[in-house]
PDB file of C-alpha atoms in Angstrom:
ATOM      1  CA  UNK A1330      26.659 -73.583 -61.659  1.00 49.00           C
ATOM      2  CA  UNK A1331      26.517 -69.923 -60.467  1.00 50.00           C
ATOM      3  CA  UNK A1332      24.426 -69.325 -63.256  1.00 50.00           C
ATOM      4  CA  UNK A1333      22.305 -71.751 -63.165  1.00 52.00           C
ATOM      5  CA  UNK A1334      22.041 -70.528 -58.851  1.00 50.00           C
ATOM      6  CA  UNK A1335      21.208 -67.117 -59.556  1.00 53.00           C
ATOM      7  CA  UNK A1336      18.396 -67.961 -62.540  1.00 53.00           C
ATOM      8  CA  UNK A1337      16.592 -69.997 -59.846  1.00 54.00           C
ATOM      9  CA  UNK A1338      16.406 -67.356 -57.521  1.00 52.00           C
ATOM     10  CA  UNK A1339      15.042 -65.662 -60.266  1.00 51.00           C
ATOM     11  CA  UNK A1340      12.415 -67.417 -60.698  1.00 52.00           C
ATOM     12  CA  UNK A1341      11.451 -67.896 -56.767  1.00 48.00           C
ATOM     13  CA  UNK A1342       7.646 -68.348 -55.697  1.00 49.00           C
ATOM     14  CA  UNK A1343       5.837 -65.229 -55.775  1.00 47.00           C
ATOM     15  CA  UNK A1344       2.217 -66.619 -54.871  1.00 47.00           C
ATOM     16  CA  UNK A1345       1.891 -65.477 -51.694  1.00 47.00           C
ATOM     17  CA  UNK A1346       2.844 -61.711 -52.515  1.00 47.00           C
ATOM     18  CA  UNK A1347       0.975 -61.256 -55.466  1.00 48.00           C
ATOM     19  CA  UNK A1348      -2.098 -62.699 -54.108  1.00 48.00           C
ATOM     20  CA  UNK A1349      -4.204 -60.097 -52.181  1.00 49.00           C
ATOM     21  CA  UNK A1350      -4.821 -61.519 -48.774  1.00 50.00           C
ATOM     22  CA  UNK A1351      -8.427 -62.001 -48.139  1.00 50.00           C
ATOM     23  CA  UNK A1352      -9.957 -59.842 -45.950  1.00 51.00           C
ATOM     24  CA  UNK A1353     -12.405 -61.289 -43.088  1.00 53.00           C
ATOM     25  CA  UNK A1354     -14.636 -59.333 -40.465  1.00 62.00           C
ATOM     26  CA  UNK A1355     -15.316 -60.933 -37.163  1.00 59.00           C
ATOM     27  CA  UNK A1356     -18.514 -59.678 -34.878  1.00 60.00           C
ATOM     28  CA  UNK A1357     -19.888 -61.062 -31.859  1.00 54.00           C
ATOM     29  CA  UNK A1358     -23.328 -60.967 -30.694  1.00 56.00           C
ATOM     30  CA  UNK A1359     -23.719 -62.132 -27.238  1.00 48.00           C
ATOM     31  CA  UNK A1360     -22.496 -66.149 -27.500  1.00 48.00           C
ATOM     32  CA  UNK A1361     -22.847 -65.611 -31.360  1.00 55.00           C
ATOM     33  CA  UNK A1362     -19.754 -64.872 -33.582  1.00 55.00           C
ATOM     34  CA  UNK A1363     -20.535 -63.816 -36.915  1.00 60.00           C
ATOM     35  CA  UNK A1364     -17.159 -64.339 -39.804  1.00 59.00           C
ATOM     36  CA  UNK A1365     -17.476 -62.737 -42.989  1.00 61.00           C
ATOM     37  CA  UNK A1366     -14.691 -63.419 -45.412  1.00 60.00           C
ATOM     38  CA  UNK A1367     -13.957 -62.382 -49.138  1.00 58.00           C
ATOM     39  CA  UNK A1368     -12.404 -59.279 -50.867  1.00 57.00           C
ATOM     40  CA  UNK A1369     -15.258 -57.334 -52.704  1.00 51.00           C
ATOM     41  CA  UNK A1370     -12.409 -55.131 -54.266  1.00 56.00           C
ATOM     42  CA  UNK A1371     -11.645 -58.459 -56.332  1.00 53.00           C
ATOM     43  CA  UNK A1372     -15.118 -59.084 -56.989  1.00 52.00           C
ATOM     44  CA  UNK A1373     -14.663 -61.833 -54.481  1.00 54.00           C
ATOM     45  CA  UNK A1374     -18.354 -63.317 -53.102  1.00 51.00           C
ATOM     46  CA  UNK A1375     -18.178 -62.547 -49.260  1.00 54.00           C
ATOM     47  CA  UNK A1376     -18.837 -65.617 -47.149  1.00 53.00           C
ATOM     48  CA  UNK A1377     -20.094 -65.287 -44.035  1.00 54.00           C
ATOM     49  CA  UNK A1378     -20.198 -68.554 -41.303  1.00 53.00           C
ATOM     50  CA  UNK A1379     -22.344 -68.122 -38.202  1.00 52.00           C
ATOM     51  CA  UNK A1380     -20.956 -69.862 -34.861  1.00 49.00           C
ATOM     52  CA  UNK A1381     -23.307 -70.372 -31.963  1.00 53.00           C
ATOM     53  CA  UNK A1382     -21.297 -70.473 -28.775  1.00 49.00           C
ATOM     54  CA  UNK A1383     -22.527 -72.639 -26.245  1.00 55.00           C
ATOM     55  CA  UNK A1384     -20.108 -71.148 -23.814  1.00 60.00           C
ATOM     56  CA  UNK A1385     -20.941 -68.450 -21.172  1.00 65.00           C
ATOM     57  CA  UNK A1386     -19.496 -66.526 -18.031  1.00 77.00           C
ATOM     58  CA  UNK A1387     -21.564 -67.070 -15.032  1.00 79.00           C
ATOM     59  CA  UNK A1388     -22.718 -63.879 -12.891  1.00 88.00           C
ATOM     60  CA  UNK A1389     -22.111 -64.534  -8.956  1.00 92.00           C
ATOM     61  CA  UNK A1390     -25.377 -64.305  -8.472  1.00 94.00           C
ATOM     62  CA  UNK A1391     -28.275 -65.645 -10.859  1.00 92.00           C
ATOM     63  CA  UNK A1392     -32.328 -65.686 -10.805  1.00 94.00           C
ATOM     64  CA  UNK A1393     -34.860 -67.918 -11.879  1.00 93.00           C
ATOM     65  CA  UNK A1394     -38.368 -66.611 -12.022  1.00 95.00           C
ATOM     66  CA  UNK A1395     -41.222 -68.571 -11.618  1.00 95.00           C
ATOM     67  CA  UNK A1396     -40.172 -72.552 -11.894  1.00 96.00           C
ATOM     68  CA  UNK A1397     -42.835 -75.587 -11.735  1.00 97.00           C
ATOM     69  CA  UNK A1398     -42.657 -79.040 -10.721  1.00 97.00           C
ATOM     70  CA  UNK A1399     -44.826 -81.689 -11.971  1.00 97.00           C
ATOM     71  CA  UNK A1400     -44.789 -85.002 -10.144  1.00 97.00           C
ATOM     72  CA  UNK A1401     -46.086 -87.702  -7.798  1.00 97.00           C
ATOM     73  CA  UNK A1402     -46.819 -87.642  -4.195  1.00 97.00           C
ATOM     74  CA  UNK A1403     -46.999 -90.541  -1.567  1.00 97.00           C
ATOM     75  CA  UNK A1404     -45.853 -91.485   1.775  1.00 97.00           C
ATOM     76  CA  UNK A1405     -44.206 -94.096   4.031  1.00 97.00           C
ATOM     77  CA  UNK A1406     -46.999 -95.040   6.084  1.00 97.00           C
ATOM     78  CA  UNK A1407     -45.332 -96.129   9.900  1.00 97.00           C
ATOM     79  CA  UNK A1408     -48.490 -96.085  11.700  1.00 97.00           C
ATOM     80  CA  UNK A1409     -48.903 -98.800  14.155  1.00 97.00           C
ATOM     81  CA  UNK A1410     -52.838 -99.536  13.695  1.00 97.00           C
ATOM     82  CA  UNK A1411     -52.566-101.490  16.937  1.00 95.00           C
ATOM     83  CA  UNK A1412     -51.970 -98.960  18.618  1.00 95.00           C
ATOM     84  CA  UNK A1413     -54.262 -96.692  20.924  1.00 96.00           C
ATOM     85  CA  UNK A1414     -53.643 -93.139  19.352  1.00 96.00           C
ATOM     86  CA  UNK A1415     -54.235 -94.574  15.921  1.00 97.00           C
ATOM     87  CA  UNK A1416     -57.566 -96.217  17.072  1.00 96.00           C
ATOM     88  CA  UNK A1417     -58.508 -93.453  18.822  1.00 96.00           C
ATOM     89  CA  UNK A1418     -57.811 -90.913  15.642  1.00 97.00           C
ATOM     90  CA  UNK A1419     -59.081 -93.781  13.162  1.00 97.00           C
ATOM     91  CA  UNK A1420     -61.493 -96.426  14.497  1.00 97.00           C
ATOM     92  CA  UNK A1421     -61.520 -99.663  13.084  1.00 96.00           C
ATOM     93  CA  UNK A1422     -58.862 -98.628  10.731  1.00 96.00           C
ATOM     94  CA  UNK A1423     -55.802-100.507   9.033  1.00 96.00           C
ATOM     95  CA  UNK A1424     -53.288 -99.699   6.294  1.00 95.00           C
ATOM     96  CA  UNK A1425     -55.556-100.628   3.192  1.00 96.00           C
ATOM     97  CA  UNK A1426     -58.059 -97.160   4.398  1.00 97.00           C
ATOM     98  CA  UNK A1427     -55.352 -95.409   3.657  1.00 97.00           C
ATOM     99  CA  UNK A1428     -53.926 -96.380   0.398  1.00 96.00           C
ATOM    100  CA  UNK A1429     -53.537 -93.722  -2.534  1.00 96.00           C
ATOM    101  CA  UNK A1430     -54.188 -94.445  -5.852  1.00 93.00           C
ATOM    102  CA  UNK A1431     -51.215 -94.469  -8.230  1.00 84.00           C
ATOM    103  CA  UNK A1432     -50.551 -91.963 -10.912  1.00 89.00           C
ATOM    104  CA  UNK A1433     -53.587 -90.037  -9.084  1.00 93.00           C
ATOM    105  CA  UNK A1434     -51.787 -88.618  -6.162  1.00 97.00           C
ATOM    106  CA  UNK A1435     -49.454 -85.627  -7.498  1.00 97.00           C
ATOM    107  CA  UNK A1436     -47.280 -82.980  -6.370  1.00 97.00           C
ATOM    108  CA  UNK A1437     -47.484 -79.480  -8.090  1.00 97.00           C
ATOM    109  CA  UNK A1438     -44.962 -76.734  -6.712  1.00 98.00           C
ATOM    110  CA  UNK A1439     -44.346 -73.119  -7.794  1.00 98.00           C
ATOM    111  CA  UNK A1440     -41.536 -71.554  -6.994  1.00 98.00           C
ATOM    112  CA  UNK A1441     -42.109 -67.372  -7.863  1.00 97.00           C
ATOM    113  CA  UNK A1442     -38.218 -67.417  -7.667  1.00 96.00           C
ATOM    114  CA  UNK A1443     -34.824 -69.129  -7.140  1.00 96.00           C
ATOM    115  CA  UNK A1444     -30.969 -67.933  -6.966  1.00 96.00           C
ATOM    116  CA  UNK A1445     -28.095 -69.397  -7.044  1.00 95.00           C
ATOM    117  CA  UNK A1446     -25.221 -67.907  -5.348  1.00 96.00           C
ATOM    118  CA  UNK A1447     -21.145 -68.823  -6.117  1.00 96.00           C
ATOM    119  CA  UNK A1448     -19.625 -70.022  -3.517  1.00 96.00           C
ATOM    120  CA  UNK A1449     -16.311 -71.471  -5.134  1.00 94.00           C
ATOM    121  CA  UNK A1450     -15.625 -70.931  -8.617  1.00 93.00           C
ATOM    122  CA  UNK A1451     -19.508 -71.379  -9.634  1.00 92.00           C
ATOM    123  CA  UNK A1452     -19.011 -75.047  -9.331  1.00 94.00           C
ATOM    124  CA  UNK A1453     -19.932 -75.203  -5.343  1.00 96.00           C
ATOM    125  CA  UNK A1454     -23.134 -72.532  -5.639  1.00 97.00           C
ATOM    126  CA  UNK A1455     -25.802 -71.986  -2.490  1.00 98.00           C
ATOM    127  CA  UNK A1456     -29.673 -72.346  -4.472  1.00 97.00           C
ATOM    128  CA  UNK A1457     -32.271 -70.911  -2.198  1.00 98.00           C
ATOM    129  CA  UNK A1458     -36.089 -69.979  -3.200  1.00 97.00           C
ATOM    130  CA  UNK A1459     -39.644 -69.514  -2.127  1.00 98.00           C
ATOM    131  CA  UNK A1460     -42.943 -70.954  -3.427  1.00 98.00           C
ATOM    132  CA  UNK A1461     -45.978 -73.264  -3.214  1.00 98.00           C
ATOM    133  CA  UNK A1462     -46.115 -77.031  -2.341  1.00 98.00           C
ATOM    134  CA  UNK A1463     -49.572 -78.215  -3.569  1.00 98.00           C
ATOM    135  CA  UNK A1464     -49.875 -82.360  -2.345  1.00 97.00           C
ATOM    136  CA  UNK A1465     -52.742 -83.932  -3.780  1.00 97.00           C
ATOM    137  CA  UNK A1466     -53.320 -87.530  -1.757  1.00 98.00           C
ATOM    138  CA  UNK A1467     -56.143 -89.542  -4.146  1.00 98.00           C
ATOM    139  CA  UNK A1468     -57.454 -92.372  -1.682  1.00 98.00           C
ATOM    140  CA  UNK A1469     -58.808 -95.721  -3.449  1.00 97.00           C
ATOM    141  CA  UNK A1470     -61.447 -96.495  -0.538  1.00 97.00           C
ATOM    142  CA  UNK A1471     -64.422 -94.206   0.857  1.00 97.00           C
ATOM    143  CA  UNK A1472     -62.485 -92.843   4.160  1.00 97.00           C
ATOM    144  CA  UNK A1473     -63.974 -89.360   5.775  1.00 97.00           C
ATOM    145  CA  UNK A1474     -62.419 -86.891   7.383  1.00 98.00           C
ATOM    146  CA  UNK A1475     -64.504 -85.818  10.495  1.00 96.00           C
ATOM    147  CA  UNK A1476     -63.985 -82.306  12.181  1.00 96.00           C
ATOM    148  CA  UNK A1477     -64.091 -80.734  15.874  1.00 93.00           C
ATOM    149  CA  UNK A1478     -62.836 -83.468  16.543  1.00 94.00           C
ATOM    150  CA  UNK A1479     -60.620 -84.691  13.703  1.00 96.00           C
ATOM    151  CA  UNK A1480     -61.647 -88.190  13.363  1.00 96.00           C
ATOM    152  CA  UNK A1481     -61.347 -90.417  10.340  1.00 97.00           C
ATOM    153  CA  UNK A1482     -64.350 -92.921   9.578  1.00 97.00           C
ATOM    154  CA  UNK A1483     -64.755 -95.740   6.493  1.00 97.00           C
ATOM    155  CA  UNK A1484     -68.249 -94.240   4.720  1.00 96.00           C
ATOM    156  CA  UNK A1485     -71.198 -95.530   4.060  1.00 94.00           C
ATOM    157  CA  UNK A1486     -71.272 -93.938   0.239  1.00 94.00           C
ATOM    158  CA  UNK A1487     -69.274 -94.754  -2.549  1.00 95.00           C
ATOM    159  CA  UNK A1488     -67.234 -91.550  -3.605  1.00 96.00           C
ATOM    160  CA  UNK A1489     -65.917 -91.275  -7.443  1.00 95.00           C
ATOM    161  CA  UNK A1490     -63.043 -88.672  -6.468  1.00 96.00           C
ATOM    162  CA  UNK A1491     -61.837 -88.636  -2.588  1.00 97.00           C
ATOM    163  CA  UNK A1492     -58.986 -86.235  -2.085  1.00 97.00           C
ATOM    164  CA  UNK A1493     -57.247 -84.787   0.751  1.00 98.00           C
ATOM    165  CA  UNK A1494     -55.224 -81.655  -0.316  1.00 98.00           C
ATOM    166  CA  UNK A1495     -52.248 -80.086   1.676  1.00 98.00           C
ATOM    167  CA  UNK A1496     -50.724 -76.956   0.590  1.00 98.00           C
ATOM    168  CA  UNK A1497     -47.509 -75.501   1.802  1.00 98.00           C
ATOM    169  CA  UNK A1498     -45.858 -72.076   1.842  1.00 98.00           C
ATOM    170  CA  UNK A1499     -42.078 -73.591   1.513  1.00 98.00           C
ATOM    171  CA  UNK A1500     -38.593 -72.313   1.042  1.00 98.00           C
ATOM    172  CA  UNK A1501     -35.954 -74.555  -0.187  1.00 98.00           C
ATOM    173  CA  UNK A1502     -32.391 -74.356   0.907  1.00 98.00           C
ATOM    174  CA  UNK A1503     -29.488 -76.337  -0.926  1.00 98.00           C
ATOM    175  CA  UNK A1504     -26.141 -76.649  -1.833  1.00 98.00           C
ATOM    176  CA  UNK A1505     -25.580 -77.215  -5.698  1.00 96.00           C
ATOM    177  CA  UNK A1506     -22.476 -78.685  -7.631  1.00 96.00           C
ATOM    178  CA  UNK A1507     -22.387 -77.576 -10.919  1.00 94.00           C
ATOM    179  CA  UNK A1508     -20.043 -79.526 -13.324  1.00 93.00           C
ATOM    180  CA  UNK A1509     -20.136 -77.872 -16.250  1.00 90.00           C
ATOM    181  CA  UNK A1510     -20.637 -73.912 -14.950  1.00 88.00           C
ATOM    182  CA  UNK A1511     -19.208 -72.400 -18.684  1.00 83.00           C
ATOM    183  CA  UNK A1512     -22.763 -74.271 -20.283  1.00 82.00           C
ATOM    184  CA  UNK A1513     -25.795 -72.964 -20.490  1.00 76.00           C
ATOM    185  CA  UNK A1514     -27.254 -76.262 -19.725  1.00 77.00           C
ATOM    186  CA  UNK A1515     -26.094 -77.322 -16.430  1.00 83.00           C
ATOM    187  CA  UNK A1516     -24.814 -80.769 -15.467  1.00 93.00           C
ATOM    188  CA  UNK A1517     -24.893 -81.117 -11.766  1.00 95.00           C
ATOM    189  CA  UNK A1518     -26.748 -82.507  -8.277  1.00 97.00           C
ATOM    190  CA  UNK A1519     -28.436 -80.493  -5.671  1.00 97.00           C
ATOM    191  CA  UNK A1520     -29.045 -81.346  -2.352  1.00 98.00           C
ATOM    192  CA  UNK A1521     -30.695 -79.667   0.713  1.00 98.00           C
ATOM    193  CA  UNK A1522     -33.724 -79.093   2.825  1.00 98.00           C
ATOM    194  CA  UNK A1523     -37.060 -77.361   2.701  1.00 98.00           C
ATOM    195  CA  UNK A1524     -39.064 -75.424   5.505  1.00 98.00           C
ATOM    196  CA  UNK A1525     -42.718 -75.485   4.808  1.00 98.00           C
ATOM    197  CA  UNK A1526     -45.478 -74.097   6.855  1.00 98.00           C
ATOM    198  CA  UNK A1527     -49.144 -75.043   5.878  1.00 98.00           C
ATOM    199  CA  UNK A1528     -51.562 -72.594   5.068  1.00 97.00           C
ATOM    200  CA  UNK A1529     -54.632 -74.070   3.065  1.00 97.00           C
ATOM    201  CA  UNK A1530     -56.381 -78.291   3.780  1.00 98.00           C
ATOM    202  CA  UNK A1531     -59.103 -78.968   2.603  1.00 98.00           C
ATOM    203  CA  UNK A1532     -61.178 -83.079   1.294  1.00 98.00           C
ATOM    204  CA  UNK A1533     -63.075 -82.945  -1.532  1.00 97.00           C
ATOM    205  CA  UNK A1534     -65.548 -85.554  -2.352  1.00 97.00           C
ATOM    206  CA  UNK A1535     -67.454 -86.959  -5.395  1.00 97.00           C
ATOM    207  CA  UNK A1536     -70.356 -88.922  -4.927  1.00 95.00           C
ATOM    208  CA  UNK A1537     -74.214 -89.601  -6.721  1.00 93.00           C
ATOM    209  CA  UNK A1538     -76.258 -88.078  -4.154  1.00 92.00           C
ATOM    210  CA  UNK A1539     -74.143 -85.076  -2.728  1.00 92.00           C
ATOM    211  CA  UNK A1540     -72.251 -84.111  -5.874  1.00 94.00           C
ATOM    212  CA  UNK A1541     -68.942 -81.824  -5.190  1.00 95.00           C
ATOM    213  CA  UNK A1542     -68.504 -81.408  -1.128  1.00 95.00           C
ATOM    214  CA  UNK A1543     -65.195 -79.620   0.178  1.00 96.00           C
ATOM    215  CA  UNK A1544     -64.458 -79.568   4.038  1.00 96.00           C
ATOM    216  CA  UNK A1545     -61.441 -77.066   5.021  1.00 97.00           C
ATOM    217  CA  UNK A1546     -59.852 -77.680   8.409  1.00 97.00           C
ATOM    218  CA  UNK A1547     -56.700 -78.885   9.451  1.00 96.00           C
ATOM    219  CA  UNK A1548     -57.334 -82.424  10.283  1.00 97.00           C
ATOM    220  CA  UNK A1549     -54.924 -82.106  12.663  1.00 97.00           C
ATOM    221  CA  UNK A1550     -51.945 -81.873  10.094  1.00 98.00           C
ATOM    222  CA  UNK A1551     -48.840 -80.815  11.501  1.00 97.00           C
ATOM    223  CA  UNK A1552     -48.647 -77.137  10.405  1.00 97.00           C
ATOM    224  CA  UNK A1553     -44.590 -77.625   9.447  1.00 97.00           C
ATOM    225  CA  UNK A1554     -43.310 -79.794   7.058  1.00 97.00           C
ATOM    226  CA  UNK A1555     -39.478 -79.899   6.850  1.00 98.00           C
ATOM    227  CA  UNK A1556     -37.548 -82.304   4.292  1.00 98.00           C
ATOM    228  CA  UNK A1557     -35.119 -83.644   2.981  1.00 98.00           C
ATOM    229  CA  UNK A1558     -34.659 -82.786  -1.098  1.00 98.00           C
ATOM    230  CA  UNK A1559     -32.376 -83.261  -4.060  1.00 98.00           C
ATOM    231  CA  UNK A1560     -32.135 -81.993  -7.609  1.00 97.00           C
ATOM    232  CA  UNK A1561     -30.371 -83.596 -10.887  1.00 96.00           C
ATOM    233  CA  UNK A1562     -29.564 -81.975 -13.622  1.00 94.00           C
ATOM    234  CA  UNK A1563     -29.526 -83.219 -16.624  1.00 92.00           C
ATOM    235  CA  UNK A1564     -28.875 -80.240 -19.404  1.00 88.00           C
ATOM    236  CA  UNK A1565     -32.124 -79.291 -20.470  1.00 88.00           C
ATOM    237  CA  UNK A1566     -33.812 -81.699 -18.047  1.00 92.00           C
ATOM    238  CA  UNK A1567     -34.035 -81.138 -14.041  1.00 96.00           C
ATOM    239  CA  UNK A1568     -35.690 -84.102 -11.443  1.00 97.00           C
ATOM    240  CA  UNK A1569     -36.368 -83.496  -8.116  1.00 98.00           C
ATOM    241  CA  UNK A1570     -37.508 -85.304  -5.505  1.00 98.00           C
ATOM    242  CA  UNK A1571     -38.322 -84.712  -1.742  1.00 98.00           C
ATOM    243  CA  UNK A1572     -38.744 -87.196   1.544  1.00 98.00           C
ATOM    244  CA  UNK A1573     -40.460 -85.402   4.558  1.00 98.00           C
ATOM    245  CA  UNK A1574     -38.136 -85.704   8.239  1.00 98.00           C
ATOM    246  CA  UNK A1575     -41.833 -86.347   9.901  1.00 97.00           C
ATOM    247  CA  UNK A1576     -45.480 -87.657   9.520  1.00 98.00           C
ATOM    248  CA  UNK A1577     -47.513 -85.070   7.939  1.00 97.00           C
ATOM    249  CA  UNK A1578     -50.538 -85.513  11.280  1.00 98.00           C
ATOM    250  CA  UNK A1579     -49.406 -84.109  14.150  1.00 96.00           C
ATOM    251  CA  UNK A1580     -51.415 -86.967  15.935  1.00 95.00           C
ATOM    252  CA  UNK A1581     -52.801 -90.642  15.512  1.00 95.00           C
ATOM    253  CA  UNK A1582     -51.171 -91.721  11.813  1.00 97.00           C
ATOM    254  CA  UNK A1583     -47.381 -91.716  11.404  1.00 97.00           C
ATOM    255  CA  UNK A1584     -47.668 -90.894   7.703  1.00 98.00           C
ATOM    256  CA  UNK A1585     -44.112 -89.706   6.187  1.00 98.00           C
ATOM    257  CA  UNK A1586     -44.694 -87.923   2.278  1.00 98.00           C
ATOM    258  CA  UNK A1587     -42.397 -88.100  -0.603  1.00 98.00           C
ATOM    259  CA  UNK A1588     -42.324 -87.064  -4.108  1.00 98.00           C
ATOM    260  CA  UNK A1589     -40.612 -87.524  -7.357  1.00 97.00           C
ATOM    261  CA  UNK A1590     -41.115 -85.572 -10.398  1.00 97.00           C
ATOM    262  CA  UNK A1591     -39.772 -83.221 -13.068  1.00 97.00           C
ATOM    263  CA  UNK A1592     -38.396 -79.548 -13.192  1.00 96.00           C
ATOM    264  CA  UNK A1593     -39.193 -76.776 -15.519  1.00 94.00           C
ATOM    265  CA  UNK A1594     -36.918 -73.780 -14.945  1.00 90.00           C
ATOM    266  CA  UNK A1595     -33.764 -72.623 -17.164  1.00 82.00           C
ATOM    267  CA  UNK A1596     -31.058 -74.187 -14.718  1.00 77.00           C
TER     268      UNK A1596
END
């Protein structure tokens, strides 16, 4: 028996110190980590795996330059056409003068910049900005917009493009959650307001016997536009969507926008 013992630890498992132990280099490049394994002294190929981390660490305080919405503009039209002030601003007028023709009326917005700020452990982050609002209202009926005063009147002439533009000089103000702040691709909601002041208005017209006519003025828009918006995000994909506190005239309609659309920016 103690024979037998000592010839068996004699003959004990020597794989794991004969065998040279493989050698494997590790480099990382930014969020990639490159692995190359093998021992060339052996003659052993080297193989070498690539992993893409998705995984980042957050700076307190991020930019985004130059962002762009694409979307849809409308409003909740509250006007009481009974009324005197609505007469007076619009004679003869009802709700059908002023309906917009769908998938015609959109909402363009550049934004030269945003940043987010952490707040509490980059999941509660303040997003503020500054850009361009351009509102694009495309009427279905043959309504013009009168000046000195501003007056609106149902035309005569048929118009193949009637357009009242209303651009904006806005700067957006929320308060993001951010579920997922270690991606690159957030997953969050964003809500807020917006300050907007109105520098450029302006109806262009399309018809046979005038062509392309553009009035600017006013029309007795209100010159600020303050609302109410939200953001979700969606990984790569970011909707927003705004709804105005007040009617866009300052007088005679009680016209509240909106607008829904997408957002292209990196988060």
């Amino acid at each position: 028996m103690l024979c037998a013992y000592m010839s068996g630890k004699a003959q004990a498992d020597t794989t794991g110190t004969n065998t040279p132990k493989e050698k494997a280099d590790t480099i990382q490049i930014g969020s990639m980590i490159i692995i190359k394994k093998g021992n060339p002294d052996n003659g052993d190929g080297s193989v070498v795996h690539i992993h893409k981390g998705h995984h980042y660490k957050p700076s307190n305080i991020s930019t985004n330059w130059i962002i762009v919405d694409l979307g849809f503009t409308n409003y909740n039209d509250k006007t009481n056409y009974g009324g005197a002030d609505a007469q007076q601003f619009a004679p003869g007028s009802t709700k059908d003068w002023f309906k917009l023709r769908n998938g015609k009326s959109v909402d363009v917005n550049i934004w030269f910049f945003m940043q987010r700020l952490n707040l509490i452990q980059h999941v509660v982050n303040l997003k503020y900005g500054l850009g361009l609002e351009l509102n694009n209202y495309r009427y279905t009926t043959n309504i013009k917009y009168l000046t000195n005063p501003t007056k609106v009147i149902m035309d005569t002439l048929s118009y193949s493009k009637n357009k009242l533009a209303a651009d904006y000089v806005t700067i957006p103000v929320m308060l993001n959650f951010n579920f997922t702040p270690n991606l690159r691709h957030d997953f969050g909601i964003s809500a807020g307001a917006s300050f907007g002041y109105l520098y450029s208005s302006r109806q262009k017209l399309i018809s046979d016997p005038y062509g392309k006519q553009k009035t600017h003025n006013d029309f007795d828009l209100n010159p600020w536009k303050i609302s109410w918006i939200a953001e979700i995000q969606l990984g790569p994909v970011k909707l927003y969507g705004s709804y105005a506190t007040q009617s866009m005239f300052s007088k005679g309609l009680d016209q509240i926008p909106y607008t829904v659309g997408i957002r292209l920016s990196n988060w």
